[in-house]
PDB file of C-alpha atoms in Angstrom:
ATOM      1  CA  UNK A   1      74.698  -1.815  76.992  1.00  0.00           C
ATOM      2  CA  UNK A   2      72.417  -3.599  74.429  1.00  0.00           C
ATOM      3  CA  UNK A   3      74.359  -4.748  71.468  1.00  0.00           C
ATOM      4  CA  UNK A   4      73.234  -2.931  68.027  1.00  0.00           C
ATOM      5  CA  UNK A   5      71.223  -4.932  66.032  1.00  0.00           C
ATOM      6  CA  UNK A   6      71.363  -5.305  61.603  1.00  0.00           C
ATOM      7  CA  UNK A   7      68.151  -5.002  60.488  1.00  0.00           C
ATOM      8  CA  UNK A   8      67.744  -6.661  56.589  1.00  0.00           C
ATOM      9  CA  UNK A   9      64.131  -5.113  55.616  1.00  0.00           C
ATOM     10  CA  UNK A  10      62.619  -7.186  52.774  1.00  0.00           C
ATOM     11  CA  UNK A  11      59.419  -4.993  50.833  1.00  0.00           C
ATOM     12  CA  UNK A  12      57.143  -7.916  49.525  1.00  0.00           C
ATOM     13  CA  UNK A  13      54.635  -7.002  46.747  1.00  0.00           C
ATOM     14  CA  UNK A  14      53.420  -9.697  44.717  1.00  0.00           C
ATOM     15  CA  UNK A  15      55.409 -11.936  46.555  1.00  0.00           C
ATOM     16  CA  UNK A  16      58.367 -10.683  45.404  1.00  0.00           C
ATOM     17  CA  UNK A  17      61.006  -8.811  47.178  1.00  0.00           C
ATOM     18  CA  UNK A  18      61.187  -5.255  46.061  1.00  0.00           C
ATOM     19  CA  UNK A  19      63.555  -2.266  46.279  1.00  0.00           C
ATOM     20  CA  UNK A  20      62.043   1.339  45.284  1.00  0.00           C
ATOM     21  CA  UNK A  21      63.664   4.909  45.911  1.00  0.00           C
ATOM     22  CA  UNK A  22      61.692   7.252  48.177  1.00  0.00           C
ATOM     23  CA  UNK A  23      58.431   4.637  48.120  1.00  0.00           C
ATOM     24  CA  UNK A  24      58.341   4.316  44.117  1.00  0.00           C
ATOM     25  CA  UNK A  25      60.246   3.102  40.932  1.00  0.00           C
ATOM     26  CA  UNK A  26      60.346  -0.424  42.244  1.00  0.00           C
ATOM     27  CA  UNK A  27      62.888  -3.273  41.293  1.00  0.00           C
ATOM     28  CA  UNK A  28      62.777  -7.155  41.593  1.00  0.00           C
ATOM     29  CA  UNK A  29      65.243  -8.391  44.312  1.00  0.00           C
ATOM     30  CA  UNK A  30      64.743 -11.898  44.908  1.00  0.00           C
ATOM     31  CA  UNK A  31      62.842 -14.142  46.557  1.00  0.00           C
ATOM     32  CA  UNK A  32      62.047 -13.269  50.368  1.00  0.00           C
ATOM     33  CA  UNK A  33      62.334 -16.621  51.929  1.00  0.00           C
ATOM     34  CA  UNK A  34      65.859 -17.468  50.344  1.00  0.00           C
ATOM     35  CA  UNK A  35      66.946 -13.961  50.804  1.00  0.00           C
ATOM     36  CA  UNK A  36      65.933 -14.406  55.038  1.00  0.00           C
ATOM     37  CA  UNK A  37      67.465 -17.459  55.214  1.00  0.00           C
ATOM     38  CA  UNK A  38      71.016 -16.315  53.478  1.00  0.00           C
ATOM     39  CA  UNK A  39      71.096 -13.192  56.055  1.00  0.00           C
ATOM     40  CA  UNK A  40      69.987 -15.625  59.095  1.00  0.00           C
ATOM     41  CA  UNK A  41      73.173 -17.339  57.629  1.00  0.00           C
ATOM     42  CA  UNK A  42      75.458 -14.343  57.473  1.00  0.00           C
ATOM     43  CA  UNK A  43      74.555 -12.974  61.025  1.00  0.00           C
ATOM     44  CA  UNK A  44      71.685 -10.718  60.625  1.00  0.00           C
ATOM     45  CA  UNK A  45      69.982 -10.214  63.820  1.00  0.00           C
ATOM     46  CA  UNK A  46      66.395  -9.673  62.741  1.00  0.00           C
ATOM     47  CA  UNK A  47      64.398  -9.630  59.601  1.00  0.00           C
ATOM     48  CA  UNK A  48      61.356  -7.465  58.844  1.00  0.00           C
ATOM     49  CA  UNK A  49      58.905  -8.398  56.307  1.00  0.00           C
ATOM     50  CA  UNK A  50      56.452  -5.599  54.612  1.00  0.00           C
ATOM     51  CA  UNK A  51      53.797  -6.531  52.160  1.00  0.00           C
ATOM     52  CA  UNK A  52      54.869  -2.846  51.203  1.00  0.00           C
ATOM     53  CA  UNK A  53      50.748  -2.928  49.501  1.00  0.00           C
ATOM     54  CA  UNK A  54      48.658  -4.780  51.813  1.00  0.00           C
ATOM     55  CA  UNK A  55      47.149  -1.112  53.370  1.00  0.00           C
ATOM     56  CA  UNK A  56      46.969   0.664  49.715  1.00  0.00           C
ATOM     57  CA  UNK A  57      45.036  -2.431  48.686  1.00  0.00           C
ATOM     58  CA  UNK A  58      43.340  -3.467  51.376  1.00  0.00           C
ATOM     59  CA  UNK A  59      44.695  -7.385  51.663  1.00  0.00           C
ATOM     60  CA  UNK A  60      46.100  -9.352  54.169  1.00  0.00           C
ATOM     61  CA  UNK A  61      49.643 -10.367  54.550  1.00  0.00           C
ATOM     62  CA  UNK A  62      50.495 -13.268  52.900  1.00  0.00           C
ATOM     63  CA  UNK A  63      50.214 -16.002  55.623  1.00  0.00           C
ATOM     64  CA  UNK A  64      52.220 -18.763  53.781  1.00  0.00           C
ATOM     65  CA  UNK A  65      55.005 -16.669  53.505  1.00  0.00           C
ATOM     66  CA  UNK A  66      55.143 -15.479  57.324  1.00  0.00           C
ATOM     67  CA  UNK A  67      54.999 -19.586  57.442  1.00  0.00           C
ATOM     68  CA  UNK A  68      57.599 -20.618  54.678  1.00  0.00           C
ATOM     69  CA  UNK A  69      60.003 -17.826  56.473  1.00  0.00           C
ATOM     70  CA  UNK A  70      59.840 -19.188  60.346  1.00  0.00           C
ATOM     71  CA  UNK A  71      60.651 -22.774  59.034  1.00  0.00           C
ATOM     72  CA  UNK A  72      63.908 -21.211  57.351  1.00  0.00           C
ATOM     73  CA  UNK A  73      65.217 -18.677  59.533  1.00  0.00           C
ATOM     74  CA  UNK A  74      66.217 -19.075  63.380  1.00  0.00           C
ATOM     75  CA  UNK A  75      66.276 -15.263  64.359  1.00  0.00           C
ATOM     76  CA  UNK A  76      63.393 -12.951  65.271  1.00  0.00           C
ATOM     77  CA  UNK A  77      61.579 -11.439  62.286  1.00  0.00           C
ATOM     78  CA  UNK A  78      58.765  -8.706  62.293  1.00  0.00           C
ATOM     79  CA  UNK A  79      55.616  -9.165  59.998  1.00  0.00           C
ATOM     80  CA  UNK A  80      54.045  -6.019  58.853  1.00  0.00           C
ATOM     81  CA  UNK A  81      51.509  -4.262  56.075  1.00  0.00           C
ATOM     82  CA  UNK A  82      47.283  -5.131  56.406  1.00  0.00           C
ATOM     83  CA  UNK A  83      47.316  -5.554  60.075  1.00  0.00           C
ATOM     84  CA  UNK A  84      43.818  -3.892  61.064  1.00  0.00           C
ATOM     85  CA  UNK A  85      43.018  -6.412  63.946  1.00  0.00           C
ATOM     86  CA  UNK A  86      44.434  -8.348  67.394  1.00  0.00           C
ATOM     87  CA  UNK A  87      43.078 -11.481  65.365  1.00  0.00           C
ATOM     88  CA  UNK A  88      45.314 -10.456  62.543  1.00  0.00           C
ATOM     89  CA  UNK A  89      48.340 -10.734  65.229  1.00  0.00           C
ATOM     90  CA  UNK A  90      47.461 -13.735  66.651  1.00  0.00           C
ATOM     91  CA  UNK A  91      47.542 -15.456  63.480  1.00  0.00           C
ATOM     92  CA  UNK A  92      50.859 -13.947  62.158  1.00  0.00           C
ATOM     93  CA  UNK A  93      52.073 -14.959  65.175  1.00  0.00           C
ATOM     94  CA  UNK A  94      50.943 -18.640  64.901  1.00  0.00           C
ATOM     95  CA  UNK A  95      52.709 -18.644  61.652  1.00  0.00           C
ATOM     96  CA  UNK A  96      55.514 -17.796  62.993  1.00  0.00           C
ATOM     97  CA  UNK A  97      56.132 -14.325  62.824  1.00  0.00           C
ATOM     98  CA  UNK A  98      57.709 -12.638  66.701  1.00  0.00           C
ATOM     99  CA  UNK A  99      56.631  -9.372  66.218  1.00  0.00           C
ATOM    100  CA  UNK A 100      54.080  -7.059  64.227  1.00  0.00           C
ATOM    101  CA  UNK A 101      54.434  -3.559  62.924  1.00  0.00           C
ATOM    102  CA  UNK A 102      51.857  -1.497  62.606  1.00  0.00           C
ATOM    103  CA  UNK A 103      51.977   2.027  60.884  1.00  0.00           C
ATOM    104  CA  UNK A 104      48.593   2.790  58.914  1.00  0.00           C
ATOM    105  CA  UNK A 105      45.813   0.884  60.697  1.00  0.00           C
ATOM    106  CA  UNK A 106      47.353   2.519  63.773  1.00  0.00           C
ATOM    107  CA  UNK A 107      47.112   5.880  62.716  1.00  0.00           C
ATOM    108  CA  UNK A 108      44.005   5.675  61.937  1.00  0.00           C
ATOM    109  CA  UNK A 109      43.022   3.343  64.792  1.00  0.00           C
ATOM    110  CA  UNK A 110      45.192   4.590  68.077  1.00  0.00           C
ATOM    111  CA  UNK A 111      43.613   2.136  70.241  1.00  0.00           C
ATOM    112  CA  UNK A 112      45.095  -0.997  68.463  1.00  0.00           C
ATOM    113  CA  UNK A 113      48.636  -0.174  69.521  1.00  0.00           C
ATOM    114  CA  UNK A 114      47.053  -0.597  73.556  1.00  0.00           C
ATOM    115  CA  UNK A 115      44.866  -4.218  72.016  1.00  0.00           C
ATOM    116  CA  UNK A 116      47.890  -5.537  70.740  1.00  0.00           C
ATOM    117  CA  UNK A 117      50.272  -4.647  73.611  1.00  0.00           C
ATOM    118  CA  UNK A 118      47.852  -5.899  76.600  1.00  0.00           C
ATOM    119  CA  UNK A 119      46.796  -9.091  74.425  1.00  0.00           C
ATOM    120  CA  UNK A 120      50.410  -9.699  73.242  1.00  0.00           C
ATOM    121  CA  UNK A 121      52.857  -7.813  75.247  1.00  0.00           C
ATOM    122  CA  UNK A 122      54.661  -4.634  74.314  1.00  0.00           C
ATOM    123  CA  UNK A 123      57.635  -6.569  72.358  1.00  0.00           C
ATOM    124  CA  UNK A 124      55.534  -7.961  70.506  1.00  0.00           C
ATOM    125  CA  UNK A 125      54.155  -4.297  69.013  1.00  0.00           C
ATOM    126  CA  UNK A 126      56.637  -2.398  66.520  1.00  0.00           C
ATOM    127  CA  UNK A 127      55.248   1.266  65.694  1.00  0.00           C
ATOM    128  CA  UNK A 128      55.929   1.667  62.113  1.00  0.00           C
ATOM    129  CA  UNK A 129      56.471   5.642  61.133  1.00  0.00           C
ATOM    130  CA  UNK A 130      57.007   6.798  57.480  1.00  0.00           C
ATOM    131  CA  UNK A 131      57.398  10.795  57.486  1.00  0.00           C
ATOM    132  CA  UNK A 132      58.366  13.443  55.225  1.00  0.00           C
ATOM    133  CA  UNK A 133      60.075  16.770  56.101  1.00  0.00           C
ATOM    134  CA  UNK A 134      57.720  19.349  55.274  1.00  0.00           C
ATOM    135  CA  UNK A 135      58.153  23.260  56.282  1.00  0.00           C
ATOM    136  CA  UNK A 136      60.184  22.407  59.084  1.00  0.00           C
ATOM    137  CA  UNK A 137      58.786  19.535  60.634  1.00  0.00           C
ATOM    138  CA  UNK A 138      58.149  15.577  60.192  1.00  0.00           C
ATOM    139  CA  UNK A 139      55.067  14.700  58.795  1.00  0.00           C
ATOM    140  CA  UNK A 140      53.582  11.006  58.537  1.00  0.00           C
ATOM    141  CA  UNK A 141      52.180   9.210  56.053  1.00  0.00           C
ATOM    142  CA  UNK A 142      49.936   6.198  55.112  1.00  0.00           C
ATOM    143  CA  UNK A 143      49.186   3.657  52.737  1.00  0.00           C
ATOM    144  CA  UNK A 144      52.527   3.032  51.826  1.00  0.00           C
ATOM    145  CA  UNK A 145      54.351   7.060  51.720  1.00  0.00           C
ATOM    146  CA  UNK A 146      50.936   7.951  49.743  1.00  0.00           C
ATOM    147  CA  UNK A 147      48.823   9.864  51.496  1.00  0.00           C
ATOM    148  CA  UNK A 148      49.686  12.744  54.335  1.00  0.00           C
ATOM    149  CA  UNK A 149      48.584  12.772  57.669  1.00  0.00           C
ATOM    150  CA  UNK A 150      48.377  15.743  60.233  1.00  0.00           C
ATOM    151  CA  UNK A 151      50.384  13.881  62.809  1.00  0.00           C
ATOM    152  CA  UNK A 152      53.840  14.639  63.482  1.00  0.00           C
ATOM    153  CA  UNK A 153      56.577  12.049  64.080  1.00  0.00           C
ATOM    154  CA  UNK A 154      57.777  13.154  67.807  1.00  0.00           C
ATOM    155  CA  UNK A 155      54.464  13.544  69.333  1.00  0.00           C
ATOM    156  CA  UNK A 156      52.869  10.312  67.457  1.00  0.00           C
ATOM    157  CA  UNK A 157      56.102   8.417  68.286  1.00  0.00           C
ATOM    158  CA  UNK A 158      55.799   9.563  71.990  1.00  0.00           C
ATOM    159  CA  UNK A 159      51.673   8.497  71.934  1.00  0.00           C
ATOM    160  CA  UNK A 160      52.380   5.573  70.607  1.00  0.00           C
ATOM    161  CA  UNK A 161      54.649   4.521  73.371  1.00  0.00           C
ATOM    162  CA  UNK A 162      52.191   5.571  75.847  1.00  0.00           C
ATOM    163  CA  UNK A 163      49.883   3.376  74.258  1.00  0.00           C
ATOM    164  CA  UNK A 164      52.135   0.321  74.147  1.00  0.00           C
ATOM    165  CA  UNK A 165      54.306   0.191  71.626  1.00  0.00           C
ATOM    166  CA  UNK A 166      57.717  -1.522  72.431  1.00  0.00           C
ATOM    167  CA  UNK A 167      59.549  -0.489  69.490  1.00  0.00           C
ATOM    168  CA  UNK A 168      59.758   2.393  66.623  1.00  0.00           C
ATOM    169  CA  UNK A 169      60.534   2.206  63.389  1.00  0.00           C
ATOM    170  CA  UNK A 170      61.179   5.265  61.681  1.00  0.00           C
ATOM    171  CA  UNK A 171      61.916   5.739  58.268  1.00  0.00           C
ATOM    172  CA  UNK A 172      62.741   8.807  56.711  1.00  0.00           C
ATOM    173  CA  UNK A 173      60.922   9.018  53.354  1.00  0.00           C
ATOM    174  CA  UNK A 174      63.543  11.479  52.357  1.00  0.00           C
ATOM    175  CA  UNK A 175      66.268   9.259  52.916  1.00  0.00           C
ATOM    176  CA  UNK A 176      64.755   6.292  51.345  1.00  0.00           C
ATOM    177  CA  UNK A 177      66.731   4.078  48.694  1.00  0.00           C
ATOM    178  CA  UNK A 178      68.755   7.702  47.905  1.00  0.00           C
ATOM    179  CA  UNK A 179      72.061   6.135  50.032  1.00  0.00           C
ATOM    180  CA  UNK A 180      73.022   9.463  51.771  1.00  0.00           C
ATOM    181  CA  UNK A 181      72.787   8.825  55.260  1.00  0.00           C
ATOM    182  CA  UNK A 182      70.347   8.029  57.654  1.00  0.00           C
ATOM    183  CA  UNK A 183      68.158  10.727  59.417  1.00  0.00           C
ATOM    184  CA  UNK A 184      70.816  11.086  62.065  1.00  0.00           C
ATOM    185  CA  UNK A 185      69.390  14.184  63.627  1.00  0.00           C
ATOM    186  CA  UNK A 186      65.287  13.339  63.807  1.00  0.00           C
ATOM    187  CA  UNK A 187      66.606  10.020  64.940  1.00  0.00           C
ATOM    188  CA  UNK A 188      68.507  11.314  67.737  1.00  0.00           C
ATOM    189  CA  UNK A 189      65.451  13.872  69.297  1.00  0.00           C
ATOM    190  CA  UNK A 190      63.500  10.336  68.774  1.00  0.00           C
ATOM    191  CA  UNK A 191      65.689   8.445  70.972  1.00  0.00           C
ATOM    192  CA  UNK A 192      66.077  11.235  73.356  1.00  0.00           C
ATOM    193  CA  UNK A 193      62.276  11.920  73.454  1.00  0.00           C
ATOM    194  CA  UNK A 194      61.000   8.032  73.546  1.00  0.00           C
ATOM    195  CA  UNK A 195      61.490   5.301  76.171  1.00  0.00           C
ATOM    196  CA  UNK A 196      61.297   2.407  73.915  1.00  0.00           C
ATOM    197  CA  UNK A 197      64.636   0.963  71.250  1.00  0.00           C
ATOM    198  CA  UNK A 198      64.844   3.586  68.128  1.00  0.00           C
ATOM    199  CA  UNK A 199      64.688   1.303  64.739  1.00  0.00           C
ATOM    200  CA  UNK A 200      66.572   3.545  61.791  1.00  0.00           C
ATOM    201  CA  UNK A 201      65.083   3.775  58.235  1.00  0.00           C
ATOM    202  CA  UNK A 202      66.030   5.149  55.079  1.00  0.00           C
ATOM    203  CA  UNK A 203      69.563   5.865  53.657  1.00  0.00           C
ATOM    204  CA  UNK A 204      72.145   3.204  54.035  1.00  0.00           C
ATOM    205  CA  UNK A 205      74.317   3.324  51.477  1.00  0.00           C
ATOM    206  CA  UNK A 206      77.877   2.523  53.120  1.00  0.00           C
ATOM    207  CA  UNK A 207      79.308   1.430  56.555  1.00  0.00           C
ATOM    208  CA  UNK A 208      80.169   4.565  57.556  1.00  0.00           C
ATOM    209  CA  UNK A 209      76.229   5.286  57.921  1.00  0.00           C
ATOM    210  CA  UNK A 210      75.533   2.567  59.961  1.00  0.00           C
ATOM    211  CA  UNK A 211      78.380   4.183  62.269  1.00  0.00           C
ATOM    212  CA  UNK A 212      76.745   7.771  62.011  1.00  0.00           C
ATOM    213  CA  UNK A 213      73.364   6.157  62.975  1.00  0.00           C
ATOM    214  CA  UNK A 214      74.709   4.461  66.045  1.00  0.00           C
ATOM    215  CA  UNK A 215      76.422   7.283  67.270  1.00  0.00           C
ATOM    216  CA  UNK A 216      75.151  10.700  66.011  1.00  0.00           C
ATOM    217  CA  UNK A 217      71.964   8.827  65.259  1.00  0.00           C
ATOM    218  CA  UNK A 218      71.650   7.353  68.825  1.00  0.00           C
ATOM    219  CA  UNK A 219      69.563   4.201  67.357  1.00  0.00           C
ATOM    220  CA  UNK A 220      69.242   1.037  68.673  1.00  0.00           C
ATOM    221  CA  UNK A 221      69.166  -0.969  65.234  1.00  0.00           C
ATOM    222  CA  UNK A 222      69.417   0.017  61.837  1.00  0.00           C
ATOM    223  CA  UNK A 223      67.317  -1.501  59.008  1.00  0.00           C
ATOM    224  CA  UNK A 224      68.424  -1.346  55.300  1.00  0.00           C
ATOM    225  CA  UNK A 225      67.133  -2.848  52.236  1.00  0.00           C
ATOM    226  CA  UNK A 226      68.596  -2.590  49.054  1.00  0.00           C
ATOM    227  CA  UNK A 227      72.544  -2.732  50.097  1.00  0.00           C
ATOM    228  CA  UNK A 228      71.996  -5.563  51.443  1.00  0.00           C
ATOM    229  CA  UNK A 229      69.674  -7.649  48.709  1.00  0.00           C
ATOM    230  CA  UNK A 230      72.056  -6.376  45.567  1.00  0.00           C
ATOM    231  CA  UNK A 231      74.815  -7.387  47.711  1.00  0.00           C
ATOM    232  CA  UNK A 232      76.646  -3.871  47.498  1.00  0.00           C
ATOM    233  CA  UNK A 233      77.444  -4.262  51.891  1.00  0.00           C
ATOM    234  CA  UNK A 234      77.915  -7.721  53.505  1.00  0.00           C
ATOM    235  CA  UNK A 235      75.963  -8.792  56.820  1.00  0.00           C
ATOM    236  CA  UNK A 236      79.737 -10.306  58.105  1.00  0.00           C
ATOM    237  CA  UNK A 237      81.995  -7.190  56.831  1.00  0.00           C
ATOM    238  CA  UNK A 238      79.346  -4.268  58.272  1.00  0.00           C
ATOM    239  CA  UNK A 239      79.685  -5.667  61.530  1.00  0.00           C
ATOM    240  CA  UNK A 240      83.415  -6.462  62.031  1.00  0.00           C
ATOM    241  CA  UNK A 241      83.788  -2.385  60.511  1.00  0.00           C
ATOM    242  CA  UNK A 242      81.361  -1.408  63.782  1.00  0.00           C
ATOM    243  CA  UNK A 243      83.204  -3.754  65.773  1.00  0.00           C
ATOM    244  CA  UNK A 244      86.716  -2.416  64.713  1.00  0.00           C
ATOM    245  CA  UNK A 245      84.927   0.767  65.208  1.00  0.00           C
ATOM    246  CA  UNK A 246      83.781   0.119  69.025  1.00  0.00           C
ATOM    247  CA  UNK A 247      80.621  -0.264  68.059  1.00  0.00           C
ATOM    248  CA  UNK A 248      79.126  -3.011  70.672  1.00  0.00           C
ATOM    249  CA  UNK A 249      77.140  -5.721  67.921  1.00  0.00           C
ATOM    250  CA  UNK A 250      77.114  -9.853  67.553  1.00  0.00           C
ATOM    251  CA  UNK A 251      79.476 -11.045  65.727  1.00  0.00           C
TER     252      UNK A 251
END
């Protein structure tokens, strides 16, 4: 069995890392290179980057950064937020970055999910979800948790596999930044209904949830944001409590 992989997510506006609650009230966290390089350090097992307004805006990713993180970190990180384009990959990639996420520009595009993942391969293609639940089912977003979409989260998760994709992220606007809990039971019909690793979203707030997620949850990694940058959960201490816990991860 694949071991369970710590996600640190790091929101980037302004070049700043950022921490809202449910996509709003933003707060300065740090800086995003020092802040990879310290959870490289502590045993993280991938980063992901999100210029959290390059859609809403309409600007690129910030290239330098994607640069100034590869020559500090030495595990995988995803790049994601403004990617309309197989040439935006490609040069994300040649700064560095291992993977993409998409989430708007493929919503709105299908057919870049398939460009990226025959150009690129599949691993290289993280779908990006953000949904809401609304009258009884999950409902995505775009533009950063701004604007509603009529596409649901199983049957866009299970397209976008079809099309490619070699990895979802879901994240539970709901849950996000409020500390509860992760989506355990969306997140399990995703695994169940997907072929592809199941990236959690939204609602870390202690260890416990990261044990929830892994087994009620059924995910394959779990991301979290703010618990990690205002140093409320260690990298080191969450995984010895999964370990302890028989939870298979790297120590």
């Amino acid at each position: 069995m694949l071991a369970k992989r710590i996600i640190p997510c790091l929101d980037v506006k302004d070049g700043k890392t950022v921490k809202g609650v449910n996509f709003v009230n933003f707060r300065d966290a740090g800086d995003p290179v020092a802040l990879g390089k310290k959870y490289s350090e502590e045993g993280a097992d991938e980063l992901v980057y999100l210029d959290i307004t390059a859609s809403h805006e309409g600007r690129k990713t910030f290239i330098d950064l994607v640069t100034r993180v590869a020559q500090n970190i030495n595990i995988p990180f995803t790049v994601g937020g403004g990617i309309g384009s197989v040439a935006d990959v490609e040069t994300l990639l040649n700064a560095g970055a291992d993977k993409v996420s998409v989430n708007s520009s493929a919503l709105r595009n299908p057919s870049l999910i398939g460009e990226i993942a025959s150009r690129f391969g599949s691993q290289v293609c993280v779908l990006a979800i953000d949904a809401r639940f609304t009258d009884g089912d999950w409902l995505c977003y775009v533009n950063g948790g701004r604007v509603p979409v009529q596409r649901h989260l199983f049957e866009w998760a299970k397209e976008g596999v079809d099309r490619g994709a070699g990895e979802i992220l879901f994240t539970s606007m709901d849950h996000d930044g409020v500390k509860t809990g992760f989506a355990c039971e969306a997140l399990a019909r995703l695994s169940e209904e997907v072929s592809v690793p199941v990236i959690a979203s939204g609602g870390a707030g202690e260890c416990s949830h990261f044990y929830d997620v892994f087994t009620a949850g059924k995910a394959d990694a779990a991301l979290a944001a703010g618990i990690f940058h205002f140093n409320e959960i260690g990298i080191a201490g969450l995984k010895q409590y999964l370990y302890d816990r028989n939870i298979n991860v790297r120590l």
